[in-house]
PDB file of C-alpha atoms in Angstrom:
ATOM      1  CA  UNK A   1     -85.809  67.413 210.291  1.00 97.00           C
ATOM      2  CA  UNK A   2     -87.395  70.805 210.988  1.00 98.00           C
ATOM      3  CA  UNK A   3     -89.392  71.998 207.980  1.00 98.00           C
ATOM      4  CA  UNK A   4     -89.241  75.678 207.106  1.00 98.00           C
ATOM      5  CA  UNK A   5     -92.267  76.936 205.158  1.00 97.00           C
ATOM      6  CA  UNK A   6     -91.610  80.256 203.499  1.00 98.00           C
ATOM      7  CA  UNK A   7     -94.197  82.583 201.963  1.00 97.00           C
ATOM      8  CA  UNK A   8     -94.907  84.025 199.540  1.00 97.00           C
ATOM      9  CA  UNK A   9     -92.985  82.139 196.851  1.00 97.00           C
ATOM     10  CA  UNK A  10     -92.781  85.323 194.805  1.00 97.00           C
ATOM     11  CA  UNK A  11     -93.490  88.971 195.364  1.00 96.00           C
ATOM     12  CA  UNK A  12     -93.521  92.143 193.270  1.00 97.00           C
ATOM     13  CA  UNK A  13     -93.013  95.456 195.011  1.00 97.00           C
ATOM     14  CA  UNK A  14     -92.810  99.077 193.941  1.00 97.00           C
ATOM     15  CA  UNK A  15     -89.803 101.214 194.777  1.00 97.00           C
ATOM     16  CA  UNK A  16     -90.225 102.657 198.255  1.00 97.00           C
ATOM     17  CA  UNK A  17     -92.762 100.015 199.279  1.00 97.00           C
ATOM     18  CA  UNK A  18     -92.433  98.068 202.529  1.00 97.00           C
ATOM     19  CA  UNK A  19     -92.567  94.299 202.147  1.00 97.00           C
ATOM     20  CA  UNK A  20     -92.578  91.300 204.451  1.00 98.00           C
ATOM     21  CA  UNK A  21     -91.551  87.693 203.932  1.00 98.00           C
ATOM     22  CA  UNK A  22     -92.718  85.023 206.349  1.00 98.00           C
ATOM     23  CA  UNK A  23     -91.115  81.821 207.567  1.00 98.00           C
ATOM     24  CA  UNK A  24     -92.939  79.169 209.590  1.00 98.00           C
ATOM     25  CA  UNK A  25     -90.995  76.415 211.355  1.00 98.00           C
ATOM     26  CA  UNK A  26     -92.520  72.982 211.935  1.00 98.00           C
ATOM     27  CA  UNK A  27     -91.536  73.287 215.603  1.00 98.00           C
ATOM     28  CA  UNK A  28     -90.210  76.002 217.880  1.00 98.00           C
ATOM     29  CA  UNK A  29     -86.690  77.168 217.012  1.00 98.00           C
ATOM     30  CA  UNK A  30     -86.026  79.664 219.806  1.00 97.00           C
ATOM     31  CA  UNK A  31     -85.007  82.484 217.425  1.00 97.00           C
ATOM     32  CA  UNK A  32     -82.162  80.473 215.865  1.00 98.00           C
ATOM     33  CA  UNK A  33     -83.245  81.890 212.543  1.00 98.00           C
ATOM     34  CA  UNK A  34     -81.222  83.563 209.806  1.00 98.00           C
ATOM     35  CA  UNK A  35     -82.182  85.325 206.581  1.00 98.00           C
ATOM     36  CA  UNK A  36     -80.125  85.407 203.375  1.00 98.00           C
ATOM     37  CA  UNK A  37     -80.327  87.324 200.121  1.00 98.00           C
ATOM     38  CA  UNK A  38     -79.162  85.730 196.893  1.00 97.00           C
ATOM     39  CA  UNK A  39     -78.784  87.556 193.599  1.00 96.00           C
ATOM     40  CA  UNK A  40     -78.676  85.718 190.242  1.00 91.00           C
ATOM     41  CA  UNK A  41     -75.418  83.852 189.742  1.00 91.00           C
ATOM     42  CA  UNK A  42     -74.132  84.845 193.192  1.00 96.00           C
ATOM     43  CA  UNK A  43     -73.787  83.125 196.530  1.00 97.00           C
ATOM     44  CA  UNK A  44     -76.217  83.802 199.411  1.00 97.00           C
ATOM     45  CA  UNK A  45     -75.386  86.741 201.671  1.00 98.00           C
ATOM     46  CA  UNK A  46     -76.290  86.843 205.363  1.00 98.00           C
ATOM     47  CA  UNK A  47     -78.745  89.611 206.264  1.00 98.00           C
ATOM     48  CA  UNK A  48     -80.124  88.722 209.697  1.00 98.00           C
ATOM     49  CA  UNK A  49     -79.090  86.231 212.389  1.00 98.00           C
ATOM     50  CA  UNK A  50     -80.650  85.345 215.709  1.00 97.00           C
ATOM     51  CA  UNK A  51     -84.032  86.317 214.204  1.00 98.00           C
ATOM     52  CA  UNK A  52     -83.479  90.076 214.608  1.00 98.00           C
ATOM     53  CA  UNK A  53     -79.749  90.928 214.600  1.00 98.00           C
ATOM     54  CA  UNK A  54     -78.535  92.822 211.544  1.00 98.00           C
ATOM     55  CA  UNK A  55     -75.336  91.490 209.990  1.00 97.00           C
ATOM     56  CA  UNK A  56     -72.554  94.093 209.717  1.00 96.00           C
ATOM     57  CA  UNK A  57     -72.762  96.105 206.523  1.00 97.00           C
ATOM     58  CA  UNK A  58     -76.416  95.291 205.799  1.00 98.00           C
ATOM     59  CA  UNK A  59     -78.631  98.371 205.267  1.00 98.00           C
ATOM     60  CA  UNK A  60     -80.907  99.267 208.161  1.00 98.00           C
ATOM     61  CA  UNK A  61     -84.008  99.008 205.968  1.00 98.00           C
ATOM     62  CA  UNK A  62     -83.743  95.252 206.553  1.00 98.00           C
ATOM     63  CA  UNK A  63     -85.142  93.958 209.824  1.00 98.00           C
ATOM     64  CA  UNK A  64     -86.173  90.626 211.291  1.00 98.00           C
ATOM     65  CA  UNK A  65     -88.668  89.647 213.951  1.00 98.00           C
ATOM     66  CA  UNK A  66     -90.511  86.687 215.361  1.00 98.00           C
ATOM     67  CA  UNK A  67     -90.405  83.987 217.982  1.00 97.00           C
ATOM     68  CA  UNK A  68     -91.404  80.384 218.500  1.00 97.00           C
ATOM     69  CA  UNK A  69     -92.349  79.035 215.093  1.00 98.00           C
ATOM     70  CA  UNK A  70     -93.153  82.276 213.219  1.00 98.00           C
ATOM     71  CA  UNK A  71     -90.593  84.707 211.817  1.00 98.00           C
ATOM     72  CA  UNK A  72     -90.546  87.501 209.294  1.00 98.00           C
ATOM     73  CA  UNK A  73     -88.146  89.630 207.294  1.00 98.00           C
ATOM     74  CA  UNK A  74     -89.161  93.208 206.549  1.00 98.00           C
ATOM     75  CA  UNK A  75     -87.692  95.509 203.943  1.00 98.00           C
ATOM     76  CA  UNK A  76     -88.679  99.114 204.536  1.00 95.00           C
ATOM     77  CA  UNK A  77     -88.632 101.157 201.364  1.00 94.00           C
ATOM     78  CA  UNK A  78     -87.813  98.714 198.564  1.00 96.00           C
ATOM     79  CA  UNK A  79     -84.716  99.634 196.535  1.00 97.00           C
ATOM     80  CA  UNK A  80     -83.664  98.356 193.068  1.00 96.00           C
ATOM     81  CA  UNK A  81     -80.737  96.446 194.552  1.00 97.00           C
ATOM     82  CA  UNK A  82     -83.103  94.467 196.804  1.00 97.00           C
ATOM     83  CA  UNK A  83     -84.287  92.339 193.880  1.00 97.00           C
ATOM     84  CA  UNK A  84     -83.304  88.710 194.370  1.00 97.00           C
ATOM     85  CA  UNK A  85     -84.147  85.519 196.215  1.00 97.00           C
ATOM     86  CA  UNK A  86     -84.523  85.411 199.978  1.00 98.00           C
ATOM     87  CA  UNK A  87     -84.140  82.334 202.179  1.00 98.00           C
ATOM     88  CA  UNK A  88     -84.724  81.657 205.857  1.00 98.00           C
ATOM     89  CA  UNK A  89     -82.656  79.042 207.707  1.00 98.00           C
ATOM     90  CA  UNK A  90     -82.945  77.449 211.145  1.00 98.00           C
ATOM     91  CA  UNK A  91     -79.984  76.313 213.204  1.00 97.00           C
ATOM     92  CA  UNK A  92     -81.874  75.188 216.309  1.00 98.00           C
ATOM     93  CA  UNK A  93     -81.519  71.503 215.506  1.00 97.00           C
ATOM     94  CA  UNK A  94     -79.323  69.463 213.212  1.00 96.00           C
ATOM     95  CA  UNK A  95     -79.487  69.357 210.316  1.00 97.00           C
ATOM     96  CA  UNK A  96     -79.778  73.073 209.574  1.00 98.00           C
ATOM     97  CA  UNK A  97     -82.640  73.520 207.110  1.00 98.00           C
ATOM     98  CA  UNK A  98     -83.657  76.269 204.706  1.00 98.00           C
ATOM     99  CA  UNK A  99     -86.942  77.641 203.471  1.00 98.00           C
ATOM    100  CA  UNK A 100     -87.787  77.163 199.791  1.00 96.00           C
ATOM    101  CA  UNK A 101     -87.155  80.809 199.014  1.00 97.00           C
ATOM    102  CA  UNK A 102     -89.010  83.966 197.992  1.00 97.00           C
ATOM    103  CA  UNK A 103     -88.334  85.676 194.688  1.00 97.00           C
ATOM    104  CA  UNK A 104     -88.591  89.467 195.093  1.00 98.00           C
ATOM    105  CA  UNK A 105     -88.959  91.629 192.000  1.00 97.00           C
ATOM    106  CA  UNK A 106     -89.631  95.269 191.299  1.00 96.00           C
ATOM    107  CA  UNK A 107     -93.112  96.014 190.027  1.00 93.00           C
TER     108      UNK A 107
ATOM    109  CA  UNK B   1     -61.172  90.632 204.480  1.00 95.00           C
ATOM    110  CA  UNK B   2     -62.655  87.164 204.757  1.00 97.00           C
ATOM    111  CA  UNK B   3     -62.641  85.248 201.488  1.00 98.00           C
ATOM    112  CA  UNK B   4     -63.538  81.678 200.566  1.00 98.00           C
ATOM    113  CA  UNK B   5     -62.241  80.818 197.105  1.00 98.00           C
ATOM    114  CA  UNK B   6     -63.658  77.676 195.550  1.00 98.00           C
ATOM    115  CA  UNK B   7     -62.273  75.581 192.712  1.00 90.00           C
ATOM    116  CA  UNK B   8     -63.673  75.859 189.202  1.00 90.00           C
ATOM    117  CA  UNK B   9     -66.658  74.151 187.614  1.00 90.00           C
ATOM    118  CA  UNK B  10     -66.476  70.397 187.093  1.00 91.00           C
ATOM    119  CA  UNK B  11     -67.893  68.119 184.409  1.00 97.00           C
ATOM    120  CA  UNK B  12     -67.759  64.514 185.576  1.00 97.00           C
ATOM    121  CA  UNK B  13     -69.036  61.182 184.328  1.00 97.00           C
ATOM    122  CA  UNK B  14     -71.686  59.156 186.135  1.00 98.00           C
ATOM    123  CA  UNK B  15     -70.154  56.848 188.717  1.00 97.00           C
ATOM    124  CA  UNK B  16     -67.029  58.950 189.092  1.00 98.00           C
ATOM    125  CA  UNK B  17     -65.899  61.077 192.039  1.00 98.00           C
ATOM    126  CA  UNK B  18     -64.973  64.733 192.289  1.00 98.00           C
ATOM    127  CA  UNK B  19     -63.051  66.679 194.936  1.00 98.00           C
ATOM    128  CA  UNK B  20     -63.976  70.321 195.460  1.00 98.00           C
ATOM    129  CA  UNK B  21     -61.748  72.795 197.250  1.00 98.00           C
ATOM    130  CA  UNK B  22     -62.382  75.905 199.327  1.00 98.00           C
ATOM    131  CA  UNK B  23     -59.374  78.077 200.208  1.00 98.00           C
ATOM    132  CA  UNK B  24     -59.908  80.425 203.148  1.00 98.00           C
ATOM    133  CA  UNK B  25     -58.132  83.717 203.723  1.00 98.00           C
ATOM    134  CA  UNK B  26     -58.507  86.838 205.838  1.00 98.00           C
ATOM    135  CA  UNK B  27     -59.092  85.088 209.169  1.00 98.00           C
ATOM    136  CA  UNK B  28     -57.678  82.312 211.336  1.00 97.00           C
ATOM    137  CA  UNK B  29     -58.758  79.178 209.497  1.00 98.00           C
ATOM    138  CA  UNK B  30     -58.877  76.946 212.559  1.00 97.00           C
ATOM    139  CA  UNK B  31     -61.191  79.287 214.513  1.00 97.00           C
ATOM    140  CA  UNK B  32     -64.342  78.676 212.442  1.00 98.00           C
ATOM    141  CA  UNK B  33     -66.170  75.594 211.224  1.00 98.00           C
ATOM    142  CA  UNK B  34     -66.591  75.200 207.464  1.00 98.00           C
ATOM    143  CA  UNK B  35     -69.946  73.967 206.156  1.00 98.00           C
ATOM    144  CA  UNK B  36     -70.969  72.791 202.704  1.00 98.00           C
ATOM    145  CA  UNK B  37     -74.350  73.510 201.102  1.00 98.00           C
ATOM    146  CA  UNK B  38     -75.931  72.152 197.917  1.00 98.00           C
ATOM    147  CA  UNK B  39     -78.183  74.244 195.690  1.00 98.00           C
ATOM    148  CA  UNK B  40     -80.162  72.380 193.068  1.00 94.00           C
ATOM    149  CA  UNK B  41     -82.201  73.849 190.240  1.00 78.00           C
ATOM    150  CA  UNK B  42     -81.081  77.350 191.167  1.00 66.00           C
ATOM    151  CA  UNK B  43     -83.398  77.419 194.156  1.00 77.00           C
ATOM    152  CA  UNK B  44     -83.492  75.127 197.168  1.00 85.00           C
ATOM    153  CA  UNK B  45     -80.569  74.904 199.609  1.00 97.00           C
ATOM    154  CA  UNK B  46     -79.533  71.721 201.456  1.00 98.00           C
ATOM    155  CA  UNK B  47     -76.969  71.447 204.229  1.00 98.00           C
ATOM    156  CA  UNK B  48     -74.444  68.689 203.565  1.00 98.00           C
ATOM    157  CA  UNK B  49     -72.215  68.792 206.632  1.00 98.00           C
ATOM    158  CA  UNK B  50     -69.480  70.612 208.446  1.00 98.00           C
ATOM    159  CA  UNK B  51     -65.873  70.143 209.492  1.00 98.00           C
ATOM    160  CA  UNK B  52     -63.943  71.591 212.412  1.00 98.00           C
ATOM    161  CA  UNK B  53     -60.668  72.656 210.749  1.00 97.00           C
ATOM    162  CA  UNK B  54     -58.820  72.477 214.057  1.00 96.00           C
ATOM    163  CA  UNK B  55     -59.704  68.908 215.019  1.00 97.00           C
ATOM    164  CA  UNK B  56     -60.934  67.457 211.738  1.00 97.00           C
ATOM    165  CA  UNK B  57     -64.224  66.469 213.400  1.00 98.00           C
ATOM    166  CA  UNK B  58     -67.056  66.152 210.918  1.00 98.00           C
ATOM    167  CA  UNK B  59     -70.850  66.037 211.137  1.00 98.00           C
ATOM    168  CA  UNK B  60     -72.978  65.093 208.147  1.00 98.00           C
ATOM    169  CA  UNK B  61     -76.583  65.357 207.098  1.00 98.00           C
ATOM    170  CA  UNK B  62     -77.833  61.729 207.072  1.00 97.00           C
ATOM    171  CA  UNK B  63     -78.845  62.236 203.448  1.00 97.00           C
ATOM    172  CA  UNK B  64     -75.241  62.890 202.411  1.00 98.00           C
ATOM    173  CA  UNK B  65     -73.342  60.519 204.712  1.00 97.00           C
ATOM    174  CA  UNK B  66     -72.517  58.042 201.949  1.00 97.00           C
ATOM    175  CA  UNK B  67     -72.086  60.764 199.327  1.00 98.00           C
ATOM    176  CA  UNK B  68     -69.775  63.395 200.781  1.00 98.00           C
ATOM    177  CA  UNK B  69     -66.441  63.286 202.605  1.00 98.00           C
ATOM    178  CA  UNK B  70     -65.092  66.452 204.215  1.00 98.00           C
ATOM    179  CA  UNK B  71     -61.413  67.061 204.921  1.00 98.00           C
ATOM    180  CA  UNK B  72     -59.080  69.985 205.530  1.00 98.00           C
ATOM    181  CA  UNK B  73     -55.423  70.845 204.971  1.00 98.00           C
ATOM    182  CA  UNK B  74     -54.427  73.256 207.733  1.00 97.00           C
ATOM    183  CA  UNK B  75     -51.087  73.974 206.064  1.00 97.00           C
ATOM    184  CA  UNK B  76     -52.880  75.618 203.116  1.00 98.00           C
ATOM    185  CA  UNK B  77     -56.061  76.813 204.872  1.00 98.00           C
ATOM    186  CA  UNK B  78     -58.093  74.710 202.472  1.00 98.00           C
ATOM    187  CA  UNK B  79     -61.230  72.662 203.012  1.00 98.00           C
ATOM    188  CA  UNK B  80     -62.229  69.878 200.656  1.00 98.00           C
ATOM    189  CA  UNK B  81     -65.399  67.977 199.853  1.00 98.00           C
ATOM    190  CA  UNK B  82     -65.254  64.772 197.856  1.00 98.00           C
ATOM    191  CA  UNK B  83     -68.455  63.555 196.246  1.00 98.00           C
ATOM    192  CA  UNK B  84     -68.520  59.918 195.236  1.00 98.00           C
ATOM    193  CA  UNK B  85     -70.548  57.647 192.923  1.00 98.00           C
ATOM    194  CA  UNK B  86     -71.970  60.646 191.124  1.00 98.00           C
ATOM    195  CA  UNK B  87     -75.380  60.564 189.440  1.00 97.00           C
ATOM    196  CA  UNK B  88     -77.463  63.194 187.684  1.00 96.00           C
ATOM    197  CA  UNK B  89     -79.040  63.992 191.070  1.00 95.00           C
ATOM    198  CA  UNK B  90     -75.668  65.343 192.179  1.00 97.00           C
ATOM    199  CA  UNK B  91     -75.605  67.978 189.422  1.00 97.00           C
ATOM    200  CA  UNK B  92     -75.861  71.225 191.366  1.00 97.00           C
ATOM    201  CA  UNK B  93     -73.953  74.209 192.669  1.00 97.00           C
ATOM    202  CA  UNK B  94     -72.006  73.531 195.842  1.00 98.00           C
ATOM    203  CA  UNK B  95     -70.998  76.236 198.308  1.00 98.00           C
ATOM    204  CA  UNK B  96     -68.574  76.254 201.186  1.00 98.00           C
ATOM    205  CA  UNK B  97     -69.517  78.642 203.933  1.00 98.00           C
ATOM    206  CA  UNK B  98     -68.123  79.745 207.275  1.00 98.00           C
ATOM    207  CA  UNK B  99     -70.148  79.316 210.423  1.00 97.00           C
ATOM    208  CA  UNK B 100     -70.928  82.550 212.202  1.00 92.00           C
ATOM    209  CA  UNK B 101     -73.295  82.919 215.169  1.00 91.00           C
ATOM    210  CA  UNK B 102     -75.839  80.182 214.386  1.00 91.00           C
ATOM    211  CA  UNK B 103     -75.710  81.258 210.764  1.00 97.00           C
ATOM    212  CA  UNK B 104     -73.413  81.203 207.750  1.00 98.00           C
ATOM    213  CA  UNK B 105     -71.643  84.550 207.568  1.00 97.00           C
ATOM    214  CA  UNK B 106     -69.302  84.167 204.582  1.00 98.00           C
ATOM    215  CA  UNK B 107     -69.796  82.077 201.472  1.00 98.00           C
ATOM    216  CA  UNK B 108     -67.595  80.890 198.648  1.00 98.00           C
ATOM    217  CA  UNK B 109     -68.565  81.847 195.127  1.00 98.00           C
ATOM    218  CA  UNK B 110     -69.940  78.362 194.495  1.00 97.00           C
ATOM    219  CA  UNK B 111     -68.884  75.633 192.099  1.00 97.00           C
ATOM    220  CA  UNK B 112     -71.157  74.040 189.539  1.00 96.00           C
ATOM    221  CA  UNK B 113     -70.863  70.285 189.218  1.00 97.00           C
ATOM    222  CA  UNK B 114     -72.388  68.694 186.120  1.00 97.00           C
ATOM    223  CA  UNK B 115     -72.708  64.929 185.935  1.00 97.00           C
ATOM    224  CA  UNK B 116     -72.982  63.776 182.352  1.00 96.00           C
ATOM    225  CA  UNK B 117     -71.569  61.094 180.085  1.00 94.00           C
TER     226      UNK B 117
END
């Protein structure tokens, strides 16, 4: 299975700050990479698919980039509602696998 | 609007089975695969498998092949996952989710399964 290594495990950011979360795949995944946000007690919500395509309805302060084995999610100007857990997920090979998650909090 | 409504929380005894449901609405049920995902300890996510609601074709994660069975009822737009021979390791929240473009674009609200005597 493809291993997805996500970093950092946790992150504190001030309001208005720009943050990045990284995801490293154990082999190349050709941009078949998605990012999800999960708030406490809720189901994950799709933010980004295809490494850099913004899901409909997601604020434009979220963006994704990367290629090969290295990908990142950027949040420009941290907002209170951005607190939560973030996961990356590859769908290049079966089975789809997820990163271990990043907990994002407001400083 | 797309909605996946899952059945309520379940408390089941070790060794028993449980069947979870996921009722889809707001789109053509047979046009999108339904996947199931396990979340343990409130953190890590594991893909269990998917079903093609049109054909009934299934594909499972090797880890869950002897644990999970996926079915659908097209007449009620409902997907099911049966988990068998339950142990404490199966205590988790289980989500159904719709496959979008190489991603999961809509998710059910999740159902917590607790295995305890």
